[in-house]
Tab-separated table of C-alpha atoms in Angstrom:
chain	number	residue	atom	x	y	z
A	1476	UNK	CA	13.067	-10.661	28.334
A	1477	UNK	CA	11.510	-7.205	27.542
A	1478	UNK	CA	10.745	-6.470	24.094
A	1479	UNK	CA	10.111	-3.498	22.059
A	1480	UNK	CA	6.611	-2.218	22.531
A	1481	UNK	CA	4.605	-0.396	19.972
A	1482	UNK	CA	1.219	1.281	20.155
A	1483	UNK	CA	-1.150	1.173	18.884
A	1484	UNK	CA	-1.061	-2.154	17.230
A	1485	UNK	CA	-3.797	-1.200	14.617
A	1486	UNK	CA	-4.832	2.156	13.424
A	1487	UNK	CA	-7.551	3.103	11.035
A	1488	UNK	CA	-7.591	6.694	9.598
A	1489	UNK	CA	-9.115	8.579	6.826
A	1490	UNK	CA	-7.228	10.501	4.002
A	1491	UNK	CA	-5.612	13.762	4.904
A	1492	UNK	CA	-6.004	12.869	8.767
A	1493	UNK	CA	-2.784	12.586	11.057
A	1494	UNK	CA	-1.494	9.544	12.980
A	1495	UNK	CA	1.039	9.017	15.694
A	1496	UNK	CA	2.724	5.883	16.288
A	1497	UNK	CA	4.775	5.171	19.479
A	1498	UNK	CA	7.720	2.931	20.286
A	1499	UNK	CA	9.073	1.942	23.640
A	1500	UNK	CA	12.484	0.529	23.125
A	1501	UNK	CA	13.990	-2.395	25.235
A	1502	UNK	CA	15.363	-0.934	28.431
A	1503	UNK	CA	18.985	0.529	28.292
A	1504	UNK	CA	18.714	0.645	24.423
A	1505	UNK	CA	19.532	4.015	23.261
A	1506	UNK	CA	19.021	3.744	19.521
A	1507	UNK	CA	15.561	3.453	17.787
A	1508	UNK	CA	14.839	2.821	14.028
A	1509	UNK	CA	11.647	3.062	12.069
A	1510	UNK	CA	10.805	0.894	9.022
A	1511	UNK	CA	7.738	0.833	6.808
A	1512	UNK	CA	6.485	-2.313	5.191
A	1513	UNK	CA	3.873	-1.783	2.392
A	1514	UNK	CA	1.690	-4.836	1.292
A	1515	UNK	CA	3.870	-7.759	-0.301
A	1516	UNK	CA	7.130	-5.534	0.162
A	1517	UNK	CA	10.225	-5.803	2.275
A	1518	UNK	CA	10.703	-3.413	5.089
A	1519	UNK	CA	12.179	-0.031	4.253
A	1520	UNK	CA	14.075	2.162	6.487
A	1521	UNK	CA	12.636	5.485	7.378
A	1522	UNK	CA	14.522	7.193	10.068
A	1523	UNK	CA	16.675	6.610	13.372
A	1524	UNK	CA	17.506	8.176	16.565
A	1525	UNK	CA	20.607	7.725	18.814
A	1526	UNK	CA	20.571	9.443	22.226
A	1527	UNK	CA	17.632	11.540	21.229
A	1528	UNK	CA	19.304	12.941	18.169
A	1529	UNK	CA	18.282	12.004	14.489
A	1530	UNK	CA	21.140	9.819	13.495
A	1531	UNK	CA	19.952	8.831	9.906
A	1532	UNK	CA	17.340	9.325	7.492
A	1533	UNK	CA	15.938	6.964	4.674
A	1534	UNK	CA	12.968	7.329	2.414
A	1535	UNK	CA	10.778	9.167	4.808
A	1536	UNK	CA	8.067	11.637	3.328
A	1537	UNK	CA	8.305	15.163	4.203
A	1538	UNK	CA	4.678	14.673	5.669
A	1539	UNK	CA	6.323	12.750	8.334
A	1540	UNK	CA	8.405	13.456	11.391
A	1541	UNK	CA	9.734	11.681	14.355
A	1542	UNK	CA	11.467	12.314	17.708
A	1543	UNK	CA	12.922	10.485	20.416
A	1544	UNK	CA	12.357	11.569	23.964
A	1545	UNK	CA	14.343	11.708	27.234
A	1546	UNK	CA	13.115	8.270	28.270
A	1547	UNK	CA	14.229	6.941	24.832
A	1548	UNK	CA	10.722	6.251	23.551
A	1549	UNK	CA	10.004	7.499	20.058
A	1550	UNK	CA	7.021	8.615	18.231
A	1551	UNK	CA	6.523	8.833	14.326
A	1552	UNK	CA	4.033	11.372	13.373
A	1553	UNK	CA	2.241	11.226	9.987
A	1554	UNK	CA	0.172	14.187	8.517
A	1555	UNK	CA	-1.808	14.489	5.406
A	1556	UNK	CA	-2.406	10.727	5.263
A	1557	UNK	CA	-2.623	9.161	1.730
A	1558	UNK	CA	-3.741	5.664	0.761
A	1559	UNK	CA	-0.132	4.600	0.004
A	1560	UNK	CA	0.758	5.105	3.692
A	1561	UNK	CA	-1.235	2.032	4.468
A	1562	UNK	CA	1.437	-0.270	5.601
A	1563	UNK	CA	3.080	-2.012	8.696
A	1564	UNK	CA	5.234	0.283	10.618
A	1565	UNK	CA	8.015	-1.422	12.715
A	1566	UNK	CA	10.122	0.178	15.330
A	1567	UNK	CA	13.504	-1.378	16.235
A	1568	UNK	CA	15.908	-0.680	19.034
A	1569	UNK	CA	19.649	-1.437	19.892
A	1570	UNK	CA	22.582	-0.462	21.878
A	1571	UNK	CA	26.224	-0.658	21.819
A	1572	UNK	CA	28.146	-3.581	23.357
A	1573	UNK	CA	25.894	-6.357	22.030
A	1574	UNK	CA	28.692	-8.594	20.829
A	1575	UNK	CA	29.663	-6.666	17.867
A	1576	UNK	CA	27.782	-5.410	14.974
A	1577	UNK	CA	24.230	-3.903	15.557
A	1578	UNK	CA	21.581	-6.338	16.516
A	1579	UNK	CA	18.404	-4.753	16.080
A	1580	UNK	CA	15.297	-6.048	17.901
A	1581	UNK	CA	11.923	-5.305	16.342
A	1582	UNK	CA	8.581	-4.650	17.853
A	1583	UNK	CA	5.334	-6.386	16.707
A	1584	UNK	CA	4.466	-3.462	14.434
A	1585	UNK	CA	1.652	-1.018	14.035
A	1586	UNK	CA	-0.623	-1.795	11.036
A	1587	UNK	CA	-2.006	1.535	9.554
A	1588	UNK	CA	-4.945	1.346	7.329
A	1589	UNK	CA	-5.787	4.669	5.540
A	1590	UNK	CA	-9.347	4.828	4.129
B	1336	UNK	CA	25.860	-0.294	0.931
B	1337	UNK	CA	27.107	-3.931	0.201
B	1338	UNK	CA	24.506	-5.958	-1.320
B	1339	UNK	CA	23.399	-9.386	-0.569
B	1340	UNK	CA	21.785	-12.073	-3.073
B	1341	UNK	CA	19.587	-14.964	-1.862
B	1342	UNK	CA	17.430	-17.444	-3.692
B	1343	UNK	CA	13.687	-16.298	-3.733
B	1344	UNK	CA	12.327	-19.436	-2.269
B	1345	UNK	CA	13.449	-22.807	-0.703
B	1346	UNK	CA	11.587	-25.904	0.325
B	1347	UNK	CA	12.493	-28.255	3.137
B	1348	UNK	CA	10.845	-31.287	4.731
B	1349	UNK	CA	10.005	-31.260	8.529
B	1350	UNK	CA	12.770	-32.323	10.656
B	1351	UNK	CA	15.290	-32.175	7.989
B	1352	UNK	CA	18.316	-29.743	7.837
B	1353	UNK	CA	17.970	-26.513	5.794
B	1354	UNK	CA	20.780	-24.501	4.342
B	1355	UNK	CA	19.937	-21.073	3.383
B	1356	UNK	CA	22.748	-19.379	1.259
B	1357	UNK	CA	23.550	-15.828	1.013
B	1358	UNK	CA	26.180	-14.116	-1.267
B	1359	UNK	CA	27.722	-10.963	-0.487
B	1360	UNK	CA	30.648	-10.395	-2.852
B	1361	UNK	CA	31.309	-6.679	-1.990
B	1362	UNK	CA	31.218	-7.178	1.681
B	1363	UNK	CA	33.814	-4.928	3.400
B	1364	UNK	CA	36.020	-6.152	6.258
B	1365	UNK	CA	34.043	-4.439	8.916
B	1366	UNK	CA	30.730	-5.763	7.773
B	1367	UNK	CA	28.731	-7.840	10.090
B	1368	UNK	CA	26.554	-10.719	8.653
B	1369	UNK	CA	23.055	-10.495	10.101
B	1370	UNK	CA	20.262	-13.006	9.607
B	1371	UNK	CA	16.558	-12.144	10.579
B	1372	UNK	CA	13.334	-14.036	9.699
B	1373	UNK	CA	9.809	-12.664	9.493
B	1374	UNK	CA	6.597	-14.498	9.713
B	1375	UNK	CA	3.581	-12.832	8.126
B	1376	UNK	CA	2.233	-9.621	9.754
B	1377	UNK	CA	5.100	-10.035	12.525
B	1378	UNK	CA	8.189	-7.843	13.048
B	1379	UNK	CA	11.472	-9.319	11.772
B	1380	UNK	CA	13.089	-11.625	14.367
B	1381	UNK	CA	16.874	-11.846	15.100
B	1382	UNK	CA	18.299	-15.228	14.234
B	1383	UNK	CA	21.984	-15.050	14.487
B	1384	UNK	CA	25.010	-12.761	13.235
B	1385	UNK	CA	28.639	-13.132	12.771
B	1386	UNK	CA	31.869	-11.326	11.443
B	1387	UNK	CA	34.592	-13.966	10.297
B	1388	UNK	CA	34.052	-17.169	12.516
B	1389	UNK	CA	31.174	-19.473	12.328
B	1390	UNK	CA	28.627	-19.003	15.036
B	1391	UNK	CA	26.020	-21.138	16.777
B	1392	UNK	CA	23.144	-20.526	18.911
B	1393	UNK	CA	19.864	-22.204	19.938
B	1394	UNK	CA	18.088	-21.287	16.996
B	1395	UNK	CA	20.705	-21.758	14.039
B	1396	UNK	CA	24.291	-21.949	12.946
B	1397	UNK	CA	25.947	-19.398	10.610
B	1398	UNK	CA	28.765	-20.705	8.314
B	1399	UNK	CA	30.830	-17.858	6.763
B	1400	UNK	CA	33.212	-18.524	3.868
B	1401	UNK	CA	36.827	-17.876	4.516
B	1402	UNK	CA	36.790	-14.961	2.059
B	1403	UNK	CA	33.493	-13.841	3.591
B	1404	UNK	CA	31.861	-13.363	0.232
B	1405	UNK	CA	29.176	-15.767	1.148
B	1406	UNK	CA	27.543	-17.386	4.098
B	1407	UNK	CA	24.941	-19.907	5.038
B	1408	UNK	CA	22.357	-20.107	7.683
B	1409	UNK	CA	21.749	-23.761	8.911
B	1410	UNK	CA	18.613	-24.876	10.550
B	1411	UNK	CA	19.369	-28.036	11.893
B	1412	UNK	CA	15.988	-29.437	11.983
B	1413	UNK	CA	13.149	-27.402	10.379
B	1414	UNK	CA	9.937	-27.412	11.845
B	1415	UNK	CA	6.699	-25.930	10.511
B	1416	UNK	CA	7.182	-22.907	12.934
B	1417	UNK	CA	10.405	-22.215	10.816
B	1418	UNK	CA	8.375	-21.397	7.634
B	1419	UNK	CA	9.074	-17.515	7.176
B	1420	UNK	CA	11.014	-15.103	4.959
B	1421	UNK	CA	14.783	-15.115	5.807
B	1422	UNK	CA	16.948	-12.058	5.414
B	1423	UNK	CA	20.812	-11.834	5.119
B	1424	UNK	CA	21.736	-8.343	6.006
B	1425	UNK	CA	25.092	-6.529	6.106
B	1426	UNK	CA	25.698	-4.040	8.785
B	1427	UNK	CA	28.905	-1.836	8.834
B	1428	UNK	CA	28.578	0.138	11.938
B	1429	UNK	CA	26.644	0.418	15.132
B	1430	UNK	CA	23.610	2.465	14.500
B	1431	UNK	CA	23.474	1.805	10.753
B	1432	UNK	CA	20.083	1.179	9.307
B	1433	UNK	CA	19.271	-2.243	7.865
B	1434	UNK	CA	18.810	-2.557	4.102
B	1435	UNK	CA	16.335	-5.434	3.575
B	1436	UNK	CA	16.550	-7.430	0.291
B	1437	UNK	CA	13.763	-9.738	-1.248
B	1438	UNK	CA	15.080	-12.446	1.159
B	1439	UNK	CA	14.401	-16.269	0.962
B	1440	UNK	CA	10.939	-17.517	1.424
B	1441	UNK	CA	11.244	-20.932	3.351
B	1442	UNK	CA	8.272	-23.485	3.130
B	1443	UNK	CA	8.535	-26.366	5.387
B	1444	UNK	CA	6.598	-29.368	4.349
B	1445	UNK	CA	5.059	-31.806	6.961
């Protein structure tokens, strides 16, 4: 079965640079979520999109922005990178009618290292 | 958001059953109970979810208390590959983000 695809898998940037992370949801999934997981921490919700509109916002810094495109893929743009942005970034997708609730399927993540 | 409480860590022997508890005393009537697990440096993996009735799938079973204030994830025969952090998460509506708590770190001993 198709899974969530994230690219790149690894990214190394310098402080104050920008980074773009991409997420390709499972086909026919219309909702995308972004989570950040720092070293030794639990995943924290950043932002989500439903049908290309932002649906919820968590602890996402103002330096970050995201969008969902017409083909439902999503991009997380990060500017003025700081050392503390080094983390694993996960994308998850879901769709209605999955037997109740909201089963989110996570991608393998992008490991961002800021030097 | 309704909160969940799980033990920080648990140990099991290989090929033995494992019962991972989760307390969610403030659960609302429309909250689904989800279980995910995460191996190091991998994305969280869906395990099972339910609303009121016990659920079974190829990975595990979910036993939900009658008052829904607690639930138990049951791995019928633990393997070394089951060693992971297990998260119990409540989700009210479709499209609601997940709030990950500390989870339970399961160690499986050979």
